[in-house]
Amino acid sequence: MARFQHMLRLAIPGFGGFLAIWLAFGIGEATRLTLVMAPFGATCVLAFALPDSPLAQPRNIVGGHVLSTLIGLCVQTAAGTHAWSMALAVGLAIWIMQLTKTVHPPAGADPLVVMVSGADWSFLFSPVLLGSALIVLIAWGYHRLSKARYPKQWR
């Protein structure tokens, strides 16, 4: 019985991640907006399995994704897409997230997503800003229902 309870406890964050991505796709279809990108899967790991982590706080999730994507878009616009420019964008994203105290490891992939996909500036709004904010809101509601305190801090 104890093993089953342990397995169930471990499944709960997985259900949170399922719910966040499923709702983001559903809301996206209803509004004709893209609200999901690959790094959001890793964001869900932090937001639902490690909600106490500083890396899972709203400032880090939204700020990290927005800043890293912005850097990817700027580097892509200024230098094009090359191995060196993708590496530069990732390095700059890491640096800027540290400077702004918005470190969010999944956001380190955002410049690569931008540059490999050839994303345009609208990508910053949808899926990045809207999608990351939606994950935070879903995580907030989810953890409130489970009586957990999330976020530890909003800023």
Short mmCIF file of C-alpha atoms in Angstrom, two decimals:
data_model
loop_
_atom_site.label_atom_id
_atom_site.label_comp_id
_atom_site.label_asym_id
_atom_site.label_seq_id
_atom_site.Cartn_x
_atom_site.Cartn_y
_atom_site.Cartn_z
CA MET A 1 0.00 0.00 0.00
CA ALA A 2 2.82 2.41 0.86
CA ARG A 3 4.41 1.80 -2.53
CA PHE A 4 1.12 2.56 -4.28
CA GLN A 5 0.74 5.80 -2.31
CA HIS A 6 4.30 6.77 -3.21
CA MET A 7 3.62 6.07 -6.89
CA LEU A 8 0.44 8.14 -6.68
CA ARG A 9 2.30 11.08 -5.08
CA LEU A 10 4.82 10.96 -7.92
CA ALA A 11 2.04 10.94 -10.53
CA ILE A 12 0.41 14.13 -9.22
CA PRO A 13 2.99 16.54 -10.73
CA GLY A 14 2.74 14.61 -13.99
CA PHE A 15 -0.98 15.23 -14.02
CA GLY A 16 -0.29 18.94 -13.47
CA GLY A 17 1.99 19.00 -16.49
CA PHE A 18 -0.60 17.10 -18.53
CA LEU A 19 -3.29 19.56 -17.51
CA ALA A 20 -1.17 22.64 -18.31
CA ILE A 21 -0.17 21.48 -21.79
CA TRP A 22 -3.64 20.13 -22.60
CA LEU A 23 -5.31 23.39 -21.51
CA ALA A 24 -2.76 25.46 -23.41
CA PHE A 25 -3.49 23.51 -26.59
CA GLY A 26 -7.24 23.76 -26.01
CA ILE A 27 -7.21 27.49 -25.29
CA GLY A 28 -4.86 27.97 -28.23
CA GLU A 29 -7.24 26.19 -30.59
CA ALA A 30 -10.22 28.17 -29.30
CA THR A 31 -8.41 31.51 -29.67
CA ARG A 32 -6.38 30.57 -32.77
CA LEU A 33 -3.17 31.36 -30.89
CA THR A 34 -0.14 29.17 -30.45
CA LEU A 35 0.41 28.75 -26.71
CA VAL A 36 2.80 25.80 -26.62
CA MET A 37 6.42 25.32 -27.55
CA ALA A 38 8.79 22.47 -26.70
CA PRO A 39 10.61 24.15 -23.77
CA PHE A 40 7.27 24.42 -21.94
CA GLY A 41 7.44 20.68 -21.25
CA ALA A 42 10.55 21.27 -19.14
CA THR A 43 8.92 24.33 -17.58
CA CYS A 44 6.09 22.07 -16.41
CA VAL A 45 8.60 19.77 -14.70
CA LEU A 46 9.78 22.70 -12.59
CA ALA A 47 6.35 24.27 -12.00
CA PHE A 48 4.64 21.04 -10.97
CA ALA A 49 7.34 18.72 -9.62
CA LEU A 50 9.63 21.34 -8.03
CA PRO A 51 7.33 24.28 -7.22
CA ASP A 52 9.53 25.42 -4.30
CA SER A 53 12.54 25.90 -6.57
CA PRO A 54 13.56 29.49 -7.28
CA LEU A 55 13.74 28.40 -10.93
CA ALA A 56 9.99 27.61 -10.89
CA GLN A 57 8.77 30.99 -9.68
CA PRO A 58 6.66 33.20 -11.98
CA ARG A 59 9.39 35.82 -12.43
CA ASN A 60 11.76 33.10 -13.62
CA ILE A 61 9.28 31.26 -15.81
CA VAL A 62 7.84 34.29 -17.62
CA GLY A 63 10.92 36.52 -17.40
CA GLY A 64 13.32 33.78 -18.43
CA HIS A 65 11.26 32.75 -21.45
CA VAL A 66 10.57 36.32 -22.59
CA LEU A 67 14.18 37.52 -22.23
CA SER A 68 15.71 34.44 -23.85
CA THR A 69 13.29 34.60 -26.76
CA LEU A 70 13.92 38.33 -27.17
CA ILE A 71 17.65 37.65 -27.32
CA GLY A 72 17.14 34.91 -29.89
CA LEU A 73 15.03 37.22 -32.04
CA CYS A 74 17.54 40.08 -31.78
CA VAL A 75 20.52 37.90 -32.67
CA GLN A 76 18.61 36.27 -35.52
CA THR A 77 17.63 39.69 -36.88
CA ALA A 78 21.13 41.13 -36.54
CA ALA A 79 23.27 38.16 -37.58
CA GLY A 80 21.08 35.50 -39.18
CA THR A 81 21.05 31.86 -38.22
CA HIS A 82 24.46 30.22 -38.02
CA ALA A 83 26.14 27.89 -35.55
CA TRP A 84 28.02 30.81 -34.01
CA SER A 85 24.95 33.08 -33.78
CA MET A 86 22.87 30.34 -32.13
CA ALA A 87 25.68 29.72 -29.64
CA LEU A 88 25.98 33.47 -29.03
CA ALA A 89 22.23 33.78 -28.40
CA VAL A 90 22.24 30.94 -25.86
CA GLY A 91 25.28 32.41 -24.09
CA LEU A 92 23.69 35.87 -24.00
CA ALA A 93 20.42 34.41 -22.70
CA ILE A 94 22.23 32.69 -19.84
CA TRP A 95 24.09 35.90 -19.00
CA ILE A 96 21.00 38.14 -19.14
CA MET A 97 18.87 35.71 -17.10
CA GLN A 98 21.57 35.77 -14.41
CA LEU A 99 21.81 39.56 -14.47
CA THR A 100 18.03 39.95 -14.16
CA LYS A 101 17.58 37.11 -11.64
CA THR A 102 15.23 35.32 -14.02
CA VAL A 103 17.19 32.09 -14.51
CA HIS A 104 14.91 29.39 -15.88
CA PRO A 105 16.84 26.50 -17.47
CA PRO A 106 14.14 25.54 -20.02
CA ALA A 107 14.33 29.09 -21.38
CA GLY A 108 17.93 28.44 -22.41
CA ALA A 109 16.48 26.52 -25.35
CA ASP A 110 14.33 29.43 -26.53
CA PRO A 111 16.97 31.14 -28.71
CA LEU A 112 17.54 27.82 -30.47
CA VAL A 113 13.81 27.32 -31.01
CA VAL A 114 13.56 30.83 -32.43
CA MET A 115 16.50 30.47 -34.76
CA VAL A 116 15.95 26.89 -35.93
CA SER A 117 12.27 27.58 -36.68
CA GLY A 118 12.89 31.03 -38.19
CA ALA A 119 10.32 32.52 -35.80
CA ASP A 120 9.22 36.10 -36.29
CA TRP A 121 8.66 38.78 -33.66
CA SER A 122 5.07 37.67 -32.98
CA PHE A 123 6.57 34.53 -31.40
CA LEU A 124 7.53 36.67 -28.40
CA PHE A 125 3.83 37.30 -27.64
CA SER A 126 2.43 33.96 -28.73
CA PRO A 127 3.45 31.40 -27.63
CA VAL A 128 6.14 32.79 -25.31
CA LEU A 129 4.51 35.49 -23.16
CA LEU A 130 0.97 34.13 -23.24
CA GLY A 131 2.00 30.48 -22.92
CA SER A 132 4.43 30.99 -20.04
CA ALA A 133 1.92 33.18 -18.17
CA LEU A 134 -0.75 30.54 -18.71
CA ILE A 135 1.51 27.82 -17.25
CA VAL A 136 2.09 29.99 -14.18
CA LEU A 137 -1.65 30.57 -13.75
CA ILE A 138 -2.45 26.88 -14.14
CA ALA A 139 0.33 25.95 -11.69
CA TRP A 140 -1.00 28.52 -9.21
CA GLY A 141 -4.55 27.12 -9.40
CA TYR A 142 -3.35 23.52 -9.38
CA HIS A 143 -1.21 23.97 -6.30
CA ARG A 144 -3.96 25.91 -4.50
CA LEU A 145 -6.31 22.95 -5.04
CA SER A 146 -3.68 20.61 -3.62
CA LYS A 147 -3.15 22.94 -0.63
CA ALA A 148 0.46 23.61 -1.64
CA ARG A 149 1.85 27.12 -1.54
CA TYR A 150 2.80 28.28 -5.03
CA PRO A 151 4.38 30.53 -5.88
CA LYS A 152 6.78 31.16 -3.05
CA GLN A 153 7.08 34.68 -4.46
CA TRP A 154 5.48 36.47 -7.38
CA ARG A 155 8.45 38.74 -8.09
#
